[in-house]
Each structure stands twice: as C-alpha cells, then as structure tokens.
Amino acid sequence: MKKEPLDIASDGTETIDPAQQRQTLKFLFTPAAPPKDEPVANVHAKASTQVGDTIDALRAAFGETVGEVVEYAGEQTVFVEREQIVEVVRFLKEQGFTYLSDLGSIDRFTEDDRFEVFYSLCHIPRRKRIRVKLRVGDGVPVPSITSVHRSADWHEREAWDMMGIPFDGHPDLRRMFMPEDFEYHPARKEFPTLGIPGSLPLPPQENDGEITMDPFARAHGNVPED
C-alpha cells in the first residue's frame, strides 16, 4: 500500500497519520567508529574486582605456586596450582573472603590441562571480589574445598556430574542431575547436543507405550502415531 504523507518538512522528512497509514520503522544506519589510538576505559570495570593487595599477599604466602594474574573487563583472576587450592581458599577466607559465591568448571577441549575450575570469593565488608582458577587434566582429581567452604558441596557435585571432574575428599560425591549409572557427562564439549540414543531410559511418549531409550525421539524421526 502506498503511503500518503500529510506533510513534508524542509529536510525531506515525511509525516504520516498513523490512523490512516501503517508506518514502517525507520532503519537508522550507524557506521562503525574508526579505531582510536588511545586506550578506551572499560565502562564495565569495577573497583570491587581490583584486589592487588590481596594478590600481593597471596604471592607472599605461596610464592611461585601463585601463577599468572589475568585481567579482563576490569576483573582480576589468579591462577594457582591444583595441589594448593585448599590452602589458598583457606588463606583468602582468613583475609576476609568468607563468601564462596560460585564454583564451576570450563571445558577447554585441549589435550593438556583440559579443564578449568574457578572459584569466586567475596569479601563482603570491603565489597571486594576475587576469582581463583586452576587447570586440571581429564580424570585428574581436584582437592575438595568443602573443609573450608561447606557451600562447595553442591557446586563440586554439579561439576562432577556434568563435566566429570572428580573432587578428592568430597564427603558425598554423588551425581546430581543424571542417574548414578549414566556413564557420560553432558556438559563436555564432545557430548552430542541431541544426546546419545540408548544411553538413558526415558518415560514412554504415549500412555501405554514402552520406555524409550532415545532422549530426542522426535528429532530422530520417531513420531508416535495418532
């Protein structure tokens, strides 16, 4: 349908009565900004993640076991040795980082040191946060920190269940989401998006149907008859 402008301004802008004509949203092209020589401050950087004094204290206490310090988006991450993780989080707890806000894992999908385990700790009175990371190979156990932070229990169980990272010294390292006899770990990168047919018995698709062994039966063309 051809639009019917009611008025045309000096710059060519047309005004249309919305009650008579359907308008189309304007497409406003924004050209890419040219690169700047001067470094641009990260607007997301926060003072709460700048913990240089804590990192210095870690280096003084643990020496070379405190590895690389990476800063991204204004957040500092400290890499430590796997064997020292319990002592490191205990030291940080004594420094005031008493709240374990998160513990998780990352699959780097590399031959060596395939996984990263990260620990996010908060110093609530100072409003500071620090992230500690370690790298570990496939099947190599990570010392459990549940003796320092009881809340790590749930997180370590999840990392074991979904990623297959064992935690040495965990008081109850059972699977959390998957059955105990499930031999796979679904958060690993090699795990198929549509699951592995035959690996997990699931309820039937019909009331009187049989148990299905295909987690995505419809995606594989197995559609029940009406």
Short mmCIF file of C-alpha atoms in Angstrom, two decimals:
data_model
loop_
_atom_site.label_atom_id
_atom_site.label_comp_id
_atom_site.label_asym_id
_atom_site.label_seq_id
_atom_site.Cartn_x
_atom_site.Cartn_y
_atom_site.Cartn_z
CA MET A 1 0.00 0.00 0.00
CA LYS A 2 1.41 3.38 -0.95
CA LYS A 3 1.87 5.76 1.95
CA GLU A 4 0.27 9.13 1.90
CA PRO A 5 2.40 11.80 3.60
CA LEU A 6 0.48 14.61 5.26
CA ASP A 7 3.41 16.96 5.32
CA ILE A 8 6.98 17.08 4.04
CA ALA A 9 9.48 19.09 6.09
CA SER A 10 12.36 21.08 4.63
CA ASP A 11 14.78 18.20 5.36
CA GLY A 12 12.60 15.78 3.44
CA THR A 13 11.09 14.03 6.49
CA GLU A 14 7.58 12.81 5.83
CA THR A 15 4.89 12.88 8.50
CA ILE A 16 2.24 10.23 8.18
CA ASP A 17 -1.08 9.98 10.01
CA PRO A 18 -0.81 6.63 11.86
CA ALA A 19 -4.57 6.33 11.93
CA GLN A 20 -4.72 6.19 8.13
CA GLN A 21 -1.50 4.51 7.14
CA ARG A 22 0.71 1.75 8.53
CA GLN A 23 4.18 3.09 9.08
CA THR A 24 7.41 1.21 8.72
CA LEU A 25 10.06 1.51 11.39
CA LYS A 26 12.96 3.59 10.17
CA PHE A 27 16.26 1.88 9.58
CA LEU A 28 18.96 4.05 11.05
CA PHE A 29 22.39 3.04 9.85
CA THR A 30 25.17 3.54 12.35
CA PRO A 31 28.62 3.49 10.75
CA ALA A 32 31.39 1.70 12.59
CA ALA A 33 33.56 4.03 14.61
CA PRO A 34 37.16 4.29 13.41
CA PRO A 35 39.74 2.74 15.72
CA LYS A 36 41.22 5.04 18.29
CA ASP A 37 44.87 5.22 19.18
CA GLU A 38 44.18 5.99 22.83
CA PRO A 39 43.09 3.06 25.04
CA VAL A 40 39.44 3.26 25.96
CA ALA A 41 38.48 2.72 29.57
CA ASN A 42 36.24 -0.28 30.12
CA VAL A 43 32.90 1.08 31.30
CA HIS A 44 32.14 -2.26 32.98
CA ALA A 45 35.27 -2.21 35.13
CA LYS A 46 34.52 -2.07 38.82
CA ALA A 47 36.68 -1.21 41.78
CA SER A 48 35.34 -4.25 43.61
CA THR A 49 37.38 -6.56 41.37
CA GLN A 50 40.70 -4.74 41.79
CA VAL A 51 42.39 -6.70 44.56
CA GLY A 52 46.06 -6.01 44.04
CA ASP A 53 46.82 -6.05 47.77
CA THR A 54 45.23 -9.48 48.13
CA ILE A 55 47.20 -10.83 45.19
CA ASP A 56 50.41 -9.47 46.73
CA ALA A 57 49.51 -11.21 49.98
CA LEU A 58 48.92 -14.46 48.09
CA ARG A 59 52.32 -14.20 46.41
CA ALA A 60 54.00 -13.51 49.73
CA ALA A 61 52.32 -16.55 51.31
CA PHE A 62 52.53 -19.07 48.47
CA GLY A 63 55.36 -17.84 46.28
CA GLU A 64 55.61 -19.40 42.83
CA THR A 65 52.51 -21.56 43.30
CA VAL A 66 50.57 -18.38 42.56
CA GLY A 67 50.75 -18.22 38.81
CA GLU A 68 49.53 -15.84 36.15
CA VAL A 69 47.22 -12.97 37.03
CA VAL A 70 44.80 -12.22 34.20
CA GLU A 71 42.73 -9.06 33.99
CA TYR A 72 39.73 -8.89 31.70
CA ALA A 73 36.86 -6.41 31.78
CA GLY A 74 38.33 -4.97 34.95
CA GLU A 75 38.25 -8.30 36.78
CA GLN A 76 41.37 -9.98 38.11
CA THR A 77 41.75 -13.76 38.01
CA VAL A 78 44.55 -15.57 39.80
CA PHE A 79 45.78 -18.98 38.61
CA VAL A 80 47.05 -21.32 41.31
CA GLU A 81 48.38 -24.86 41.44
CA ARG A 82 45.80 -27.61 41.84
CA GLU A 83 47.52 -29.05 44.91
CA GLN A 84 47.38 -25.69 46.70
CA ILE A 85 43.73 -24.84 46.19
CA VAL A 86 42.56 -25.80 49.71
CA GLU A 87 45.31 -23.78 51.37
CA VAL A 88 44.69 -20.84 49.01
CA VAL A 89 40.95 -20.58 49.71
CA ARG A 90 41.61 -21.05 53.44
CA PHE A 91 44.15 -18.21 53.32
CA LEU A 92 41.68 -16.00 51.46
CA LYS A 93 38.98 -16.84 53.99
CA GLU A 94 41.31 -15.72 56.78
CA GLN A 95 41.83 -12.50 54.77
CA GLY A 96 38.09 -11.86 54.84
CA PHE A 97 36.91 -13.54 51.62
CA THR A 98 34.45 -15.65 53.57
CA TYR A 99 31.68 -15.98 50.98
CA LEU A 100 32.02 -18.52 48.16
CA SER A 101 29.61 -17.06 45.62
CA ASP A 102 30.33 -19.55 42.84
CA LEU A 103 32.37 -22.58 41.85
CA GLY A 104 32.22 -24.01 38.35
CA SER A 105 34.16 -25.55 35.52
CA ILE A 106 35.06 -24.87 31.89
CA ASP A 107 35.86 -27.43 29.20
CA ARG A 108 38.80 -26.00 27.20
CA PHE A 109 38.79 -29.12 24.99
CA THR A 110 42.56 -29.35 24.94
CA GLU A 111 44.80 -32.39 25.31
CA ASP A 112 46.68 -30.96 28.27
CA ASP A 113 45.00 -29.32 31.25
CA ARG A 114 41.66 -29.73 29.56
CA PHE A 115 39.50 -28.29 32.34
CA GLU A 116 39.46 -25.10 34.36
CA VAL A 117 37.85 -24.95 37.79
CA PHE A 118 37.05 -21.46 39.03
CA TYR A 119 36.23 -20.17 42.49
CA SER A 120 34.56 -16.78 43.04
CA LEU A 121 35.07 -15.40 46.53
CA CYS A 122 33.70 -12.24 48.13
CA HIS A 123 34.92 -10.01 50.94
CA ILE A 124 31.58 -8.55 51.95
CA PRO A 125 32.72 -5.81 54.40
CA ARG A 126 35.26 -4.47 51.86
CA ARG A 127 32.96 -5.13 48.89
CA LYS A 128 35.73 -6.93 47.05
CA ARG A 129 35.68 -9.99 44.82
CA ILE A 130 38.41 -12.29 43.58
CA ARG A 131 38.36 -15.19 41.13
CA VAL A 132 40.76 -18.08 41.59
CA LYS A 133 41.33 -20.63 38.84
CA LEU A 134 43.21 -23.87 38.40
CA ARG A 135 43.70 -26.13 35.40
CA VAL A 136 43.48 -29.89 35.52
CA GLY A 137 43.70 -32.77 33.09
CA ASP A 138 40.90 -35.18 32.26
CA GLY A 139 40.31 -37.61 35.14
CA VAL A 140 42.74 -35.90 37.50
CA PRO A 141 41.11 -35.25 40.89
CA VAL A 142 40.88 -31.76 42.34
CA PRO A 143 41.16 -31.39 46.13
CA SER A 144 37.73 -30.62 47.58
CA ILE A 145 37.40 -27.30 49.43
CA THR A 146 34.35 -28.43 51.41
CA SER A 147 36.50 -28.46 54.55
CA VAL A 148 36.87 -24.69 54.13
CA HIS A 149 33.56 -23.75 52.48
CA ARG A 150 30.69 -26.16 53.15
CA SER A 151 28.71 -24.50 50.35
CA ALA A 152 31.18 -26.00 47.85
CA ASP A 153 29.45 -29.36 48.35
CA TRP A 154 26.68 -28.65 45.81
CA HIS A 155 28.96 -26.96 43.26
CA GLU A 156 31.55 -29.74 43.26
CA ARG A 157 28.85 -32.38 42.84
CA GLU A 158 27.49 -30.48 39.84
CA ALA A 159 30.98 -30.17 38.28
CA TRP A 160 31.47 -33.93 38.75
CA ASP A 161 28.07 -34.80 37.32
CA MET A 162 28.07 -32.53 34.28
CA MET A 163 31.80 -32.27 33.47
CA GLY A 164 33.29 -35.42 35.01
CA ILE A 165 35.83 -33.67 37.24
CA PRO A 166 36.41 -35.75 40.40
CA PHE A 167 36.95 -33.94 43.71
CA ASP A 168 39.23 -35.70 46.14
CA GLY A 169 37.97 -35.54 49.72
CA HIS A 170 34.37 -34.59 48.89
CA PRO A 171 32.09 -36.07 51.56
CA ASP A 172 29.35 -37.27 49.19
CA LEU A 173 30.33 -37.08 45.52
CA ARG A 174 27.13 -38.49 44.02
CA ARG A 175 25.66 -37.43 40.71
CA MET A 176 23.20 -34.59 40.97
CA PHE A 177 21.13 -34.44 37.79
CA MET A 178 21.92 -37.67 35.98
CA PRO A 179 21.42 -41.28 37.19
CA GLU A 180 24.34 -42.85 39.02
CA ASP A 181 24.78 -45.45 36.27
CA PHE A 182 24.87 -42.83 33.49
CA GLU A 183 28.35 -43.15 32.03
CA TYR A 184 28.53 -39.76 30.30
CA HIS A 185 28.93 -36.16 31.45
CA PRO A 186 26.59 -33.95 29.39
CA ALA A 187 28.40 -30.61 29.75
CA ARG A 188 31.52 -31.89 27.99
CA LYS A 189 32.04 -30.48 24.54
CA GLU A 190 32.12 -33.86 22.84
CA PHE A 191 28.68 -34.79 24.20
CA PRO A 192 26.12 -34.61 21.33
CA THR A 193 23.52 -31.87 21.55
CA LEU A 194 20.75 -34.39 20.87
CA GLY A 195 22.04 -36.85 23.43
CA ILE A 196 23.16 -40.44 22.91
CA PRO A 197 20.34 -42.83 21.90
CA GLY A 198 20.26 -45.86 24.16
CA SER A 199 22.16 -44.23 27.00
CA LEU A 200 19.24 -43.21 29.17
CA PRO A 201 15.80 -44.84 29.59
CA LEU A 202 13.02 -42.26 29.50
CA PRO A 203 9.24 -42.42 30.07
CA PRO A 204 7.13 -43.54 27.09
CA GLN A 205 5.78 -40.97 24.66
CA GLU A 206 2.28 -42.48 24.97
CA ASN A 207 0.30 -43.62 27.98
CA ASP A 208 0.52 -47.28 27.03
CA GLY A 209 3.83 -47.03 25.23
CA GLU A 210 7.14 -48.55 26.08
CA ILE A 211 10.09 -46.89 27.72
CA THR A 212 12.11 -45.06 25.12
CA MET A 213 15.88 -45.10 25.01
CA ASP A 214 16.13 -42.07 22.73
CA PRO A 215 16.30 -38.70 24.53
CA PHE A 216 15.15 -36.85 21.41
CA ALA A 217 12.96 -39.40 19.66
CA ARG A 218 11.06 -36.87 17.57
CA ALA A 219 14.26 -35.25 16.38
CA HIS A 220 15.38 -38.66 15.16
CA GLY A 221 12.12 -39.23 13.26
CA ASN A 222 10.37 -41.47 15.79
CA VAL A 223 6.95 -39.81 15.93
CA PRO A 224 4.13 -41.73 17.65
CA GLU A 225 1.06 -42.47 15.54
CA ASP A 226 -2.16 -40.60 16.28
#
